[in-house]
mmCIF file of C-alpha atoms in Angstrom:
data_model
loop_
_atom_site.group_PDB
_atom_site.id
_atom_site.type_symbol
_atom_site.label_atom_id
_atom_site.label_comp_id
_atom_site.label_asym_id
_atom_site.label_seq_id
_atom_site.Cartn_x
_atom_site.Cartn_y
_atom_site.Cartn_z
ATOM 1 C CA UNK A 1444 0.000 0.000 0.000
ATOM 2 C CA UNK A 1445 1.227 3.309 -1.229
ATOM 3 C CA UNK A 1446 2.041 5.945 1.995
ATOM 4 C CA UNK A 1447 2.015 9.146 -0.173
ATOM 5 C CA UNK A 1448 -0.622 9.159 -3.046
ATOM 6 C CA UNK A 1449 -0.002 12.079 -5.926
ATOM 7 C CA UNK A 1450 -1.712 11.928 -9.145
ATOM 8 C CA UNK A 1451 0.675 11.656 -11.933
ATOM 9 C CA UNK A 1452 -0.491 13.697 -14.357
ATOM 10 C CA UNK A 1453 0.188 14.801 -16.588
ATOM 11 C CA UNK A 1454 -1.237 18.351 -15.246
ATOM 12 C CA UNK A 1455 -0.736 21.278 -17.938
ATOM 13 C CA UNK A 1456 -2.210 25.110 -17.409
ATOM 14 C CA UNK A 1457 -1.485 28.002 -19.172
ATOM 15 C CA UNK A 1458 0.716 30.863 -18.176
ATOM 16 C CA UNK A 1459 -0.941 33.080 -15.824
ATOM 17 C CA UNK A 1460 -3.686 30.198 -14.118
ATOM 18 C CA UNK A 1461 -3.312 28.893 -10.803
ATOM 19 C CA UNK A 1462 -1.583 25.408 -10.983
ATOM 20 C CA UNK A 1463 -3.070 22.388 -8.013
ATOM 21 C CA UNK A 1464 -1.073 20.111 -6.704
ATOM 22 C CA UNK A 1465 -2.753 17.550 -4.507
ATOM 23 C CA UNK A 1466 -1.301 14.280 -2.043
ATOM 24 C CA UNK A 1467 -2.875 12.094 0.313
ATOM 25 C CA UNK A 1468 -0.966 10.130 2.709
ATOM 26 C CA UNK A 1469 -2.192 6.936 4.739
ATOM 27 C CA UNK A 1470 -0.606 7.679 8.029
ATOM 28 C CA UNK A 1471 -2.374 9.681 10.497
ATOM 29 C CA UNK A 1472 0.958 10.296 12.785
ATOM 30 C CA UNK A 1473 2.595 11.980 10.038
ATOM 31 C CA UNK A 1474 3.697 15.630 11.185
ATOM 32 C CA UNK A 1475 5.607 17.449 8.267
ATOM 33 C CA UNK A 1476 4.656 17.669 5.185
ATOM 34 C CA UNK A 1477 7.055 18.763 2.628
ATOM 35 C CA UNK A 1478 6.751 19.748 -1.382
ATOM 36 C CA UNK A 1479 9.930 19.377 -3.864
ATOM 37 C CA UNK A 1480 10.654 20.668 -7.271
ATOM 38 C CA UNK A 1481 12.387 18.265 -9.734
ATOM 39 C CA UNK A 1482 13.466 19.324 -12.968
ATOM 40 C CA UNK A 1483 14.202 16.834 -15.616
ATOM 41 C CA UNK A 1484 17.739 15.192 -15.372
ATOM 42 C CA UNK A 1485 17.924 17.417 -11.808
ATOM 43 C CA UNK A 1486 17.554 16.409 -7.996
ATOM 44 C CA UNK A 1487 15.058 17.440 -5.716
ATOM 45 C CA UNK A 1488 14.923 21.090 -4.750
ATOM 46 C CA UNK A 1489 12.749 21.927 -1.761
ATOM 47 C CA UNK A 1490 9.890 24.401 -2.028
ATOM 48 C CA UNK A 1491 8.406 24.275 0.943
ATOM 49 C CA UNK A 1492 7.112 22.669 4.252
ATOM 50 C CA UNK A 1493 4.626 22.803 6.085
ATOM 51 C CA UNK A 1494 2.948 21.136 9.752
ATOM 52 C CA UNK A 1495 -0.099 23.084 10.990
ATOM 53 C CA UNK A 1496 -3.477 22.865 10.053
ATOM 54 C CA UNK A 1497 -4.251 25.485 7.253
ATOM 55 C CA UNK A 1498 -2.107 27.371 4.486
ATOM 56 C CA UNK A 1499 1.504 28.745 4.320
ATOM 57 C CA UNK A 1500 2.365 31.176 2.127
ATOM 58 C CA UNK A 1501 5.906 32.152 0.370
ATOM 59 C CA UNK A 1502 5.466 33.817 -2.670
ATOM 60 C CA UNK A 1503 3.917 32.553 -5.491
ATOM 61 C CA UNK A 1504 3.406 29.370 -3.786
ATOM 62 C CA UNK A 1505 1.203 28.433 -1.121
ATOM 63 C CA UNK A 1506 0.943 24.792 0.584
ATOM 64 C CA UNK A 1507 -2.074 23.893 2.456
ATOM 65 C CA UNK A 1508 -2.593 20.819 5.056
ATOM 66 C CA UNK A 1509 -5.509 19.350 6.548
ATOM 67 C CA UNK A 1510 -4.869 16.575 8.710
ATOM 68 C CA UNK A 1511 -8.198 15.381 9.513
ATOM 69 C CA UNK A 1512 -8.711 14.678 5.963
ATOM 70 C CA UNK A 1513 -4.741 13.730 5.243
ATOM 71 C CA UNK A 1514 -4.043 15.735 2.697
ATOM 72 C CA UNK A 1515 -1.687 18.097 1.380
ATOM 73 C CA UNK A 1516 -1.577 20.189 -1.376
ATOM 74 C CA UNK A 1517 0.313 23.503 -3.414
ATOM 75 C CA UNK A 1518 -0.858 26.152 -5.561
ATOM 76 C CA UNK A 1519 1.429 27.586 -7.777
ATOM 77 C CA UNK A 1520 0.145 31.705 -8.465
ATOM 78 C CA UNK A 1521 0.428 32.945 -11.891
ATOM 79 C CA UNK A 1522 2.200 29.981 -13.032
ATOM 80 C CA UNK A 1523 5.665 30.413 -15.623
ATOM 81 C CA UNK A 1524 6.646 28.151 -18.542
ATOM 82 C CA UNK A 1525 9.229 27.915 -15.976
ATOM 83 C CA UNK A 1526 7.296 26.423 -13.329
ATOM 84 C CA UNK A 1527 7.170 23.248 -15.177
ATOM 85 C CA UNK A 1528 8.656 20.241 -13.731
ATOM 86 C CA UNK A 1529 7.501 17.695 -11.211
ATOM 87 C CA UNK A 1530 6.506 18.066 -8.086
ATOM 88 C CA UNK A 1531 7.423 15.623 -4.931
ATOM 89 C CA UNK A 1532 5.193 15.439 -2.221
ATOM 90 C CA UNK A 1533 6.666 13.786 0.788
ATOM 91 C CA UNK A 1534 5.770 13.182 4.201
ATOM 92 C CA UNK A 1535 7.678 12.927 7.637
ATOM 93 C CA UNK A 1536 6.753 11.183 10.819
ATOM 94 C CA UNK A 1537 8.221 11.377 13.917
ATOM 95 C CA UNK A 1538 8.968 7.873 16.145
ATOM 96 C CA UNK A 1539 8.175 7.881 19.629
ATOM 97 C CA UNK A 1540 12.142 8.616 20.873
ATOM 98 C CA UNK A 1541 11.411 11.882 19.240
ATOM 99 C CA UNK A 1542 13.883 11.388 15.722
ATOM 100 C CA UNK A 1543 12.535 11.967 12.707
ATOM 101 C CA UNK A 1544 11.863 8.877 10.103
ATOM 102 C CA UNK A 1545 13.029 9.365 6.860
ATOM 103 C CA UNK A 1546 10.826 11.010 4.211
ATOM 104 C CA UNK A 1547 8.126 8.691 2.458
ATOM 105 C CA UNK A 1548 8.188 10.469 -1.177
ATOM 106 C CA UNK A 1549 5.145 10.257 -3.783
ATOM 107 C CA UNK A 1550 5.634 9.578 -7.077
ATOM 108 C CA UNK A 1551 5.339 12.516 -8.951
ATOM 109 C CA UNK A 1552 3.038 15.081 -10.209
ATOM 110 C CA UNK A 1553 4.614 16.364 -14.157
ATOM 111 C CA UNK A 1554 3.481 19.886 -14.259
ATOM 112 C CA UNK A 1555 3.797 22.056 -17.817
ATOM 113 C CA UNK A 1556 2.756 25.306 -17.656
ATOM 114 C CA UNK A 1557 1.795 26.639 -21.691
ATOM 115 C CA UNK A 1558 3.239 29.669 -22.812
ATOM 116 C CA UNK B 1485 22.791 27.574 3.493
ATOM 117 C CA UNK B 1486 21.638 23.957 3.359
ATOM 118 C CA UNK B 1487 24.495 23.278 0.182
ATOM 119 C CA UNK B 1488 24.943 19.678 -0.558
ATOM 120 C CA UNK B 1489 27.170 18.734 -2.873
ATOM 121 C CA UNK B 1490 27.790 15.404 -4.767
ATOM 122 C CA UNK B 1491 31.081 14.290 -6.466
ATOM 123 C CA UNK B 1492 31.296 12.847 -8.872
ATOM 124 C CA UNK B 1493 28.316 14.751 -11.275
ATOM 125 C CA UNK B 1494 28.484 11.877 -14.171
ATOM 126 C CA UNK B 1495 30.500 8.802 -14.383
ATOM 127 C CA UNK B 1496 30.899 6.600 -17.276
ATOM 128 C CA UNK B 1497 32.771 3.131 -16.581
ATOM 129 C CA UNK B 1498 33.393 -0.599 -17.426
ATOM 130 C CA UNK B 1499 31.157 -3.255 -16.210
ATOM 131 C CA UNK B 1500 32.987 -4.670 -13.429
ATOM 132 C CA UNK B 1501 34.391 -1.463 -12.146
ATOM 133 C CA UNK B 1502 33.657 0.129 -8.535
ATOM 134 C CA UNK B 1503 32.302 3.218 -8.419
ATOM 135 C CA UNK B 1504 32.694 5.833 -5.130
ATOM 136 C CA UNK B 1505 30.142 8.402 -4.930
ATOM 137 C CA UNK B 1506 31.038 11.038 -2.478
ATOM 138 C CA UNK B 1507 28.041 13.383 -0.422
ATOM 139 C CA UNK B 1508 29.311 16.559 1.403
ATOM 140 C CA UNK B 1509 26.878 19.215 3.651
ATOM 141 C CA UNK B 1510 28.917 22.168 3.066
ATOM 142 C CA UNK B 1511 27.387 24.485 5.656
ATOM 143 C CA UNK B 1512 25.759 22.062 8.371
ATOM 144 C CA UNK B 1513 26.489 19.139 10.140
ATOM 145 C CA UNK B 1514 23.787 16.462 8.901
ATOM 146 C CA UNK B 1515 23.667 13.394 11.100
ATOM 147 C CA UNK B 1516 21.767 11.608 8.584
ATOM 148 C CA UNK B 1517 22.266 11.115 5.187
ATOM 149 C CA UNK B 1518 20.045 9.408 3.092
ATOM 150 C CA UNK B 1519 21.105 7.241 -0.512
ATOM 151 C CA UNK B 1520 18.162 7.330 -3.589
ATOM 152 C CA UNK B 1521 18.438 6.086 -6.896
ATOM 153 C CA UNK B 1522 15.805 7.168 -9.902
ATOM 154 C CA UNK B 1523 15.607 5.536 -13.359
ATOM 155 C CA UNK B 1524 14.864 7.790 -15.795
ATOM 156 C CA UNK B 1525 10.494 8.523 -15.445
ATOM 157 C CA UNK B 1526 10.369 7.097 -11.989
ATOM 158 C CA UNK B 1527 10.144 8.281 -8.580
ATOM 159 C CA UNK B 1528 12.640 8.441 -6.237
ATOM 160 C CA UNK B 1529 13.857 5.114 -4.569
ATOM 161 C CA UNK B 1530 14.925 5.337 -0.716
ATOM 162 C CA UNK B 1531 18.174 2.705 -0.971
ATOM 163 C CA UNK B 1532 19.684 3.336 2.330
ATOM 164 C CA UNK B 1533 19.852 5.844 5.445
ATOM 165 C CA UNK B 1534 22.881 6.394 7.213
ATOM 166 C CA UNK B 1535 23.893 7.441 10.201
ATOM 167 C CA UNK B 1536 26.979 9.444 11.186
ATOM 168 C CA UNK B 1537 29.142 6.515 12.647
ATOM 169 C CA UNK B 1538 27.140 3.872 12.591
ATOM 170 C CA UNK B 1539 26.022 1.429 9.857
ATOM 171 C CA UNK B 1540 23.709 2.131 7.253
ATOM 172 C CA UNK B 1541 20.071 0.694 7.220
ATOM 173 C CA UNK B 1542 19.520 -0.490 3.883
ATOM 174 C CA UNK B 1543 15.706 -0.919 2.294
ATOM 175 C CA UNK B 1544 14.634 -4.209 1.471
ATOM 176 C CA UNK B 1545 15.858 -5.582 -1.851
ATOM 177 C CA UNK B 1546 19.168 -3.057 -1.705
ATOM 178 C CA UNK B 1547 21.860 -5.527 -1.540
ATOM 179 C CA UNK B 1548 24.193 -4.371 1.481
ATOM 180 C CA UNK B 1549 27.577 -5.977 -0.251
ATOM 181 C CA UNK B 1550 27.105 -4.471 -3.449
ATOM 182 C CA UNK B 1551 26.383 -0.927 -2.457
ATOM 183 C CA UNK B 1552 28.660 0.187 0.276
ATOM 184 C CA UNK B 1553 28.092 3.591 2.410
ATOM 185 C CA UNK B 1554 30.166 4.791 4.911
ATOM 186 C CA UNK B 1555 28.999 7.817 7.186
ATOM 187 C CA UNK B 1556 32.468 7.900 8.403
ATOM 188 C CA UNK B 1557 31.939 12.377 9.714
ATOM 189 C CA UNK B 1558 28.896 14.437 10.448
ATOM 190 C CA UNK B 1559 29.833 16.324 6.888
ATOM 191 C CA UNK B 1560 30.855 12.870 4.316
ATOM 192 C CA UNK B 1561 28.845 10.378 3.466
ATOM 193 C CA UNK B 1562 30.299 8.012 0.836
ATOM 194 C CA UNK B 1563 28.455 5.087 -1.711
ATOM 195 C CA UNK B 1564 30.619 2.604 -3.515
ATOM 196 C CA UNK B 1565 28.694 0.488 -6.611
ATOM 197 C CA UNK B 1566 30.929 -2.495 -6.296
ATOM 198 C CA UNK B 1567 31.677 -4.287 -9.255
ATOM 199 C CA UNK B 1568 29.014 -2.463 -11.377
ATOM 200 C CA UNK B 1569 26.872 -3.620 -14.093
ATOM 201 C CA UNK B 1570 25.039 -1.802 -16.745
ATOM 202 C CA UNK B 1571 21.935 -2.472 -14.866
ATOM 203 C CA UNK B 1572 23.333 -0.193 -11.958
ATOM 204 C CA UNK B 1573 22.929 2.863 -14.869
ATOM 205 C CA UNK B 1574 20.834 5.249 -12.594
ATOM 206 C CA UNK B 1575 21.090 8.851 -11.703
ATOM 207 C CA UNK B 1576 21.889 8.355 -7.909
ATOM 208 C CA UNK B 1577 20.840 11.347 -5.332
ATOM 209 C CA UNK B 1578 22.063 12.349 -1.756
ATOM 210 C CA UNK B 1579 20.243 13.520 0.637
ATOM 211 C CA UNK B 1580 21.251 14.987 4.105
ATOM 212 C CA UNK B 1581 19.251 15.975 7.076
ATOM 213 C CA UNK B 1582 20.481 18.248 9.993
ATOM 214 C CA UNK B 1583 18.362 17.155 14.167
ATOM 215 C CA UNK B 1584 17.266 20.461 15.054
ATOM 216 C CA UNK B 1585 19.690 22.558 17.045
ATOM 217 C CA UNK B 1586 22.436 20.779 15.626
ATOM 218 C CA UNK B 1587 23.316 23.699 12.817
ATOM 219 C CA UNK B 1588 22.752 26.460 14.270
ATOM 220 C CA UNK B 1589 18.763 26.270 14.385
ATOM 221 C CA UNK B 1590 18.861 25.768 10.765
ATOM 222 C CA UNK B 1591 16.813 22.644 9.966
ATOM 223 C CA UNK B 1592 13.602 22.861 12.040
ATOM 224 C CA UNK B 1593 11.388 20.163 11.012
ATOM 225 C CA UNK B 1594 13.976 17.500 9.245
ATOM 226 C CA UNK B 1595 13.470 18.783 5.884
ATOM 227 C CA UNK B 1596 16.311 16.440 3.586
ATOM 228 C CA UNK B 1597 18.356 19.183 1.312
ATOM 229 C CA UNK B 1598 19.587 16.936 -1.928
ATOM 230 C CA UNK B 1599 22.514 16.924 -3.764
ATOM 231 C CA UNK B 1600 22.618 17.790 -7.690
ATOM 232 C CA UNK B 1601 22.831 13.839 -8.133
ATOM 233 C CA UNK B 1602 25.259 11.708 -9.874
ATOM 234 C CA UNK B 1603 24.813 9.934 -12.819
ATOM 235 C CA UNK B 1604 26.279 6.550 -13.436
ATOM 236 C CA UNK B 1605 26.552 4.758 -16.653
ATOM 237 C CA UNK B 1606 27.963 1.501 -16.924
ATOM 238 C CA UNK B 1607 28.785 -0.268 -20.534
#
């Protein structure tokens, strides 16, 4: 069974729109929630994170959580040809000594933004 | 801050060769690193987590004796490909982590900060 769920896409809007970005994850102790950027033939650059209830903003880009319904997701404002690549969700839990598991990644989610 | 770095960026050897893959955190002391590999269209695969002086915890199906890491400092993490084979071609990614209050309140929440990745090719 699959921890972090992201649809694949492909997910294509033009320049300008607002680009969604959603992820569901299966466990209910998970406490930080984190988005990447991955451009093709690149490594993971992080975007943001994220571990209250509600939205976070930074910039363009604005993650929101709600944990009752485990899910996360990003909006990407006024979205640039350059915005296109894919987008990681991944998801932290804590174990009970108080260290942090690693990262449960989901697969994917290929954004292209049209000019 | 939060630079990891990855040497080397692309190799290109003989089947049968060992390969070293070096991962550095530049401006923090990260007391776990983490090992991925991704084939070209596919996610990212967790291969192994190590800890800074201690042995790595490999995932199920990585086999331990054929990818060596060695945590050996809170700043180097290495991963050796023994005797590589073409189907060990991946583009392999670093990852390090920093506990809170361990880099100067830097990393709050365990975010991982990546290397650029290395890309291995074997003929």
């Amino acid at each position: 069974q699959k921890e972090v769920e992201q649809n694949s896409g492909p997910l294509s809007v033009p320049e300008g729109a607002i680009a969604s970005l959603n992820c569901t994850y299966s466990d209910r102790g998970s406490q930080s929630f984190f988005w990447y950027r991955q451009y093709s033939g690149k490594s993971p650059e992080l975007i943001m994170f994220i571990y209250s209830n509600g939205d976070k903003e930074d910039g363009r880009f604005t993650a929101q959580l709600n944990k009752a319904s485990q899910y996360v997701s990003l909006l990407i404002r006024d979205s640039q040809p350059s915005d296109s690549a894919t987008y990681l969700c991944a998801v932290n839990m804590f174990e009970t000594s108080g260290s942090a598991r690693q990262l449960t990644f989901g697969s994917g989610t290929q954004l292209t933004v049209l000019p | 801050g939060a630079v990891v770095s990855q040497h080397p960026s692309r190799v290109i050897c003989k089947s049968g060769t060992s390969v070293k893959i070096e991962c550095r955190s530049l401006d923090f002391q990260a007391t776990t690193m983490f090992w991925y590999r991704q084939f070209p269209k596919q996610s990212l695969m967790l291969m192994a987590t190590s800890n800074e002086g201690s042995k790595a915890t490999y995932e199920q199906g990585v086999e331990k004796d054929k990818f060596l890491i060695n945590h050996a400092s809170l700043t180097l993490s290495t991963l050796t490909v023994a005797s590589a084979h073409p189907e060990d071609s991946s583009f392999y990614i670093c990852s390090a982590r920093a506990e809170p209050g361990t880099s100067g309140g830097f990393s709050s929440y365990n975010e991982q900060f990546f290397g650029p990745g290395t890309r291995l090719t074997v003929l």
